[in-house]
Coordinates of C-alpha atoms and ligand atoms in Angstrom, one line a residue:
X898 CA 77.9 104.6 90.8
X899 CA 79.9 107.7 91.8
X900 CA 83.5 106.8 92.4
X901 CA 83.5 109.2 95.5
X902 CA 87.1 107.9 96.8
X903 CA 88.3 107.9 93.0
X904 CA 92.3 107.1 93.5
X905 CA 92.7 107.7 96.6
X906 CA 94.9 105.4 99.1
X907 CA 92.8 103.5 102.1
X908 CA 94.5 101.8 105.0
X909 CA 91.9 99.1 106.6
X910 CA 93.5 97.8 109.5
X911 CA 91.8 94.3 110.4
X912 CA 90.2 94.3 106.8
X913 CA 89.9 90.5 107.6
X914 CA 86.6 89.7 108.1
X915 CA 83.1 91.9 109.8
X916 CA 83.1 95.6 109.4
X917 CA 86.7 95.9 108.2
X918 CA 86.0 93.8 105.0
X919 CA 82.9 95.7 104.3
X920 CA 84.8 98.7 104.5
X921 CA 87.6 97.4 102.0
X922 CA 85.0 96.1 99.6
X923 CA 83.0 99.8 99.7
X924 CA 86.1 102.0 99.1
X925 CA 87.2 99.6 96.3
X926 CA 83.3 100.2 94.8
X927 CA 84.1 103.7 95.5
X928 CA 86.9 103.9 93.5
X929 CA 90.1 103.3 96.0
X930 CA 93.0 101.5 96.2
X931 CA 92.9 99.4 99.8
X932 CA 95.7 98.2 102.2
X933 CA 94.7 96.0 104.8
X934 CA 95.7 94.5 107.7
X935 CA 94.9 91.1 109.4
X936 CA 96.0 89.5 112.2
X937 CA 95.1 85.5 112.3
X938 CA 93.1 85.4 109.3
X939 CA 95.5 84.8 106.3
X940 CA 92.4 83.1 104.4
X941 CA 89.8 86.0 105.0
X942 CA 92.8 88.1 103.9
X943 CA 93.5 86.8 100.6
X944 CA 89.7 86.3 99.4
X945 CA 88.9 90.3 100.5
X946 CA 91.9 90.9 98.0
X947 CA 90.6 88.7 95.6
X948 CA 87.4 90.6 95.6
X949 CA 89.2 93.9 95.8
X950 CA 91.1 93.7 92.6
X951 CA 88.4 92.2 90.8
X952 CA 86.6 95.9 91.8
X953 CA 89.5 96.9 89.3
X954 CA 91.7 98.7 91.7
X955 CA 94.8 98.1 93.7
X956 CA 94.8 96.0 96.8
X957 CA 97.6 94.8 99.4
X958 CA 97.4 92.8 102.8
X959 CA 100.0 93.1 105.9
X960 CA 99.8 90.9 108.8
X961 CA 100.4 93.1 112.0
X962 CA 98.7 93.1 115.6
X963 CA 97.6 96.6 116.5
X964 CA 99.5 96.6 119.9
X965 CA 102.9 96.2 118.1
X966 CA 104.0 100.2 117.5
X967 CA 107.5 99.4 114.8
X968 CA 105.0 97.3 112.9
X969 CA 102.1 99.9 112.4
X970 CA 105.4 102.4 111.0
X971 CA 106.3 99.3 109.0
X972 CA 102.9 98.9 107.2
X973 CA 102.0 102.6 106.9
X974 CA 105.5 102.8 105.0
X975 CA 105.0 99.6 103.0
X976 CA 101.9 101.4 102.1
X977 CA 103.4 104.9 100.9
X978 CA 106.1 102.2 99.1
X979 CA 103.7 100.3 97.0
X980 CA 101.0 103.0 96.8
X981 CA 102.8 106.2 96.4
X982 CA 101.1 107.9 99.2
X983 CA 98.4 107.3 101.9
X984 CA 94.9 109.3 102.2
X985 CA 92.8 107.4 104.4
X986 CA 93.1 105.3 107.5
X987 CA 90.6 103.3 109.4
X988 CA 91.3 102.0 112.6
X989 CA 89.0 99.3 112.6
X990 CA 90.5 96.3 114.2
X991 CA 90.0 95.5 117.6
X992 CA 88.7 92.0 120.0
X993 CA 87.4 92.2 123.6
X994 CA 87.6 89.9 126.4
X995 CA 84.7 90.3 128.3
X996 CA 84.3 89.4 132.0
X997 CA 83.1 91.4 135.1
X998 CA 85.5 93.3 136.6
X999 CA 86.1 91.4 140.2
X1000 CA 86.9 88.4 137.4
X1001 CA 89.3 90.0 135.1
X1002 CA 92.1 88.9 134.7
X1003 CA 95.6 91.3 134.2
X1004 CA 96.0 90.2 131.0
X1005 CA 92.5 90.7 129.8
X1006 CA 92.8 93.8 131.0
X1007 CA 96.1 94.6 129.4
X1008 CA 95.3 92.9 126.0
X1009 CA 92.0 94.6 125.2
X1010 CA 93.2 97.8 126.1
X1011 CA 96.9 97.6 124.0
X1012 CA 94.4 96.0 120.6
X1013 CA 91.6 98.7 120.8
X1014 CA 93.2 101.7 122.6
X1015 CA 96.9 101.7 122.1
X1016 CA 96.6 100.0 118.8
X1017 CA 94.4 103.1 117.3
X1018 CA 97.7 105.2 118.4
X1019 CA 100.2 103.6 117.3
X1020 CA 98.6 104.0 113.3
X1021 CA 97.4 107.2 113.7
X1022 CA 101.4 108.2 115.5
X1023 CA 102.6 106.4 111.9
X1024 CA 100.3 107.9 109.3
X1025 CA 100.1 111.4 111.0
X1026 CA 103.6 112.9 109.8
X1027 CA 102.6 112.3 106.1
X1028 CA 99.2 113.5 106.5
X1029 CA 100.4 116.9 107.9
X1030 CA 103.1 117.1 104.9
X1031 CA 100.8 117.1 102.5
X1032 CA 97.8 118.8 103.7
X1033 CA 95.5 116.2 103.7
X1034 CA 94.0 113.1 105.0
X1035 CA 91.2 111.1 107.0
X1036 CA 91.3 109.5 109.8
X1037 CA 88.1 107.4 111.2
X1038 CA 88.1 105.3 114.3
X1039 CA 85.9 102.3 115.1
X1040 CA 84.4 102.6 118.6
X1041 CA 81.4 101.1 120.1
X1042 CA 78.0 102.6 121.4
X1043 CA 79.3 100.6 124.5
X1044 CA 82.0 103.6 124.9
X1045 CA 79.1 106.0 125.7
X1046 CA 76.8 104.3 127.6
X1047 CA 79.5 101.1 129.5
X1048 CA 78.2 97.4 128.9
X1049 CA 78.0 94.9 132.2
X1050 CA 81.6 92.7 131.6
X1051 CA 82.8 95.2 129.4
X1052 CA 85.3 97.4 131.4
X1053 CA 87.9 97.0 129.7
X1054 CA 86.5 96.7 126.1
X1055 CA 84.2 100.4 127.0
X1056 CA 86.9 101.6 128.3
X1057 CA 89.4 101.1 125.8
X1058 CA 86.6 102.4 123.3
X1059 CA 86.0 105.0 125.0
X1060 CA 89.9 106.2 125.4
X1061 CA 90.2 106.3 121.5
X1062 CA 87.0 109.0 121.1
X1063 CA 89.5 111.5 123.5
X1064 CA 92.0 110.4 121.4
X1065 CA 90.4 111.2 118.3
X1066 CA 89.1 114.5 119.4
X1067 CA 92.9 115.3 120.2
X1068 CA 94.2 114.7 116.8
X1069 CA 91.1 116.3 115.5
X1070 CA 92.6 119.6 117.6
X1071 CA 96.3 118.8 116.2
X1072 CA 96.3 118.3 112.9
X1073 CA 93.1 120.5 111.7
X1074 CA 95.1 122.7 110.3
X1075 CA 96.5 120.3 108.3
X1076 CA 93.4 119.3 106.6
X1077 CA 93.1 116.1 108.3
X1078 CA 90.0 115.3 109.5
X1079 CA 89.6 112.6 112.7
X1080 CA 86.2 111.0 113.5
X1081 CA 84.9 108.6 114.9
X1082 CA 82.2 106.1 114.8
X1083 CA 80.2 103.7 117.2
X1084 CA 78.5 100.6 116.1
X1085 CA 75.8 99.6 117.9
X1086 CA 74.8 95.5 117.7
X1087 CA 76.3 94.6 114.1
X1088 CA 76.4 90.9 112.8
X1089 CA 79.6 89.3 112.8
X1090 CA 82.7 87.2 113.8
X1091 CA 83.0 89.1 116.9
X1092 CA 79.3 88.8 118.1
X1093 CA 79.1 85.0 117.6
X1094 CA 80.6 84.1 121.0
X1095 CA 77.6 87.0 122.9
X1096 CA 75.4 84.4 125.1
X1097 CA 72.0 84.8 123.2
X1098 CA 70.4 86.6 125.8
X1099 CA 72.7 89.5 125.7
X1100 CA 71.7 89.1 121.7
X1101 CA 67.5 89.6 122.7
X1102 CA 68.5 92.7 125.0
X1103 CA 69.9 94.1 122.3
X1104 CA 67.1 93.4 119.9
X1105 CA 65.0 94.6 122.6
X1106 CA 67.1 97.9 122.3
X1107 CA 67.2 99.1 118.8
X1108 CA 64.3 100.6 117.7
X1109 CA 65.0 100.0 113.9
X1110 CA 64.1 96.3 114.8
X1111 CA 66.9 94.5 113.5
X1112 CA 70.7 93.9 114.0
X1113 CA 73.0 95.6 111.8
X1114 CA 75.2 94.9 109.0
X1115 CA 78.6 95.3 108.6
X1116 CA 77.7 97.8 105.3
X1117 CA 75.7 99.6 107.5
X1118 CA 79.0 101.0 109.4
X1119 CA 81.2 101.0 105.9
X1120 CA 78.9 103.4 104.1
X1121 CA 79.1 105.7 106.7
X1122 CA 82.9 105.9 106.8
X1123 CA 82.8 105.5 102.8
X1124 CA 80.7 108.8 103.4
X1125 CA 83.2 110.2 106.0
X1126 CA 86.3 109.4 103.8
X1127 CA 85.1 111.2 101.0
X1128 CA 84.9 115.0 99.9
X1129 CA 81.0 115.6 101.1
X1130 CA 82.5 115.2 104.8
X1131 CA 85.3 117.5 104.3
X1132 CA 83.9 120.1 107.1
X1133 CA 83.2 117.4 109.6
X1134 CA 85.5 116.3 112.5
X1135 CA 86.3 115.6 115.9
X1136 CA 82.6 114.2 115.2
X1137 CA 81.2 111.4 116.8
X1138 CA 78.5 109.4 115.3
X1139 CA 76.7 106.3 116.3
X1140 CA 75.4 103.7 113.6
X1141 CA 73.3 101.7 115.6
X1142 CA 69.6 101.5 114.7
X1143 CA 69.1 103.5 118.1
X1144 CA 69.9 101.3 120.0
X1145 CA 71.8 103.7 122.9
X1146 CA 69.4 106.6 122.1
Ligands
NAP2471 N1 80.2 93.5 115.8 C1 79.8 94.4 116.6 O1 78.7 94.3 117.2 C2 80.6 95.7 117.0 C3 79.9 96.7 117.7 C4 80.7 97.8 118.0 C5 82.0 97.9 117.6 N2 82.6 96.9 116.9 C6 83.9 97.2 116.5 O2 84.1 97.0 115.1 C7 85.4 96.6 114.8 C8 85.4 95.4 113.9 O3 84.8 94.3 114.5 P1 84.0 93.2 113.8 O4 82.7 93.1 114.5 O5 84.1 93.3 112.3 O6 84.8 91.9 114.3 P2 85.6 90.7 113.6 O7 84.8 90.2 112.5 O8 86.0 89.8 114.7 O9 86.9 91.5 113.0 C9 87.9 91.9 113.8 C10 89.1 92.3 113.0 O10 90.1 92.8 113.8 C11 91.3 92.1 113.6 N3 92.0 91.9 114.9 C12 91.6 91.4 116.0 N4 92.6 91.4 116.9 C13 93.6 92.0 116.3 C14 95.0 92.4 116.8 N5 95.4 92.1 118.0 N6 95.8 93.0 115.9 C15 95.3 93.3 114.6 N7 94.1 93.0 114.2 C16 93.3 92.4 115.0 C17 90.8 90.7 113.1 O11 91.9 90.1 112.4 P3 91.9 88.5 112.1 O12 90.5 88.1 111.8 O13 92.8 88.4 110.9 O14 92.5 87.8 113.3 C18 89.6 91.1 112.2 O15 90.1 91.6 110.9 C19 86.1 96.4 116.1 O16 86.9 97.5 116.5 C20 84.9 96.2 117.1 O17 85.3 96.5 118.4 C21 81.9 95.8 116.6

């Protein structure tokens, strides 16, 4: 295999379980060395970096909750500690609390919104500074077809997801010059942790959606950030690209 990502530094945040451990594991097959971030999952944390290193590279773990800004400075300069430098970051964690709007509570409200929307700001506000110094970096963003298209009970999941594309076409703007490119992309139905709590008919709608025919897989989404992350996306950003099986076409 082609070690596309060959030394570089990756910063996973919610590397834990679903996408974000797929991710991990396809930049370590790629040939980087991954931090990661988990929130709850201490477990899921320390078997992804079990599998990491025995890929043969460097691996860390940091607990941190996206909505807490000092800590996203503390782990992106952990990471430039232990690693040397960082290249890559993926805003990847995130959680929704769905309900219909006449039903949600405040704190829904407030929770999903400071996880998936101010949580993606608060890393890229850390890792940007570096990234501009030396000339370099990637930044890709986890959103959700659901951004594009809204999702009955999803206001404030949609639009928190929806909030981190502007904010990703922004930085795209800012630090182009910089050769930083910021992109982002939107799963459609994908099979994990967070899907496992969906009532099952909002599962068959979905099946009824995607043309492809099935539901997809957490590799799925990582080999098309592993693809984004590397040197054959270097003239792509402010990009947004759904991985989905066409499901929102
Ligand atoms: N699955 C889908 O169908 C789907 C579709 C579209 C978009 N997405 C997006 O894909 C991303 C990954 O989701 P997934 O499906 O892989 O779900 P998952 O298996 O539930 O993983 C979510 C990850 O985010 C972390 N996390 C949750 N709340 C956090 C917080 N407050 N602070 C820090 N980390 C937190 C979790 O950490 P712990 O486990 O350690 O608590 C876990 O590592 C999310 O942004 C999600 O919105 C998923």
């Amino acid at each position: 295999m082609i070690k596309t990502l060959d030394g570089k530094i990756a910063l996973v945040t919610g590397g834990s379980s679903g996408i974000g451990t797929a991710i991990a594991q396809s930049f370590a097959q790629a040939g980087a060395h991954v931090a990661f971030t988990y929130h709850s999952n201490k477990e899921g944390a320390e078997s992804v970096l079990a599998e990491i290193e025995a890929m043969g590279v460097k691996g860390a773990y940091f607990q941190a909750d996206m909505a807490d800004f000092a800590k996203a400075q503390e782990v992106v300069d952990q990471v430039n500690e232990k690693f040397g430098t960082l290249d890559i970051l993926v805003n990847n964690a995130g959680a929704n609390q769905d309900k219909v709007v006449w039903k949600m509570t405040e704190t829904m409200w407030d929770e999903v919104i400071d996880t998936d929307l101010k949580g993606v700001f608060n890393y890229i506000r850390a890792a940007s500074p570096n990234f501009r110094e030396k000339k370099y970096g990637r930044i890709i963003t986890v959103s959700s077809i659901n951004a594009l298209r809204g999702k009955f009970g999803q206001s404030n999941y949609a639009a928190a997801k929806a909030g981190v594309i502007g904010l990703s076409k922004s930085v795209a703007k800012e630090l182009g010059r910089s050769n930083v490119t910021v992109n982002v992309v939107c799963p459609g139905l994908i099979a994990t942790k967070m899907i496992q709590s969906m009532p099952d008919d909002f599962k068959e709608k979905a099946m009824e959606e995607i043309v492809l025919g099935r539901i997809g897989t957490p590799e799925d989404v990582a080999e098309v950030i592993t693809f984004l992350s590397g040197d054959g996306a270097k003239h792509i950003t402010g990009e947004v690209i759904k991985v989905d099986g066409g499901q929102y076409i």
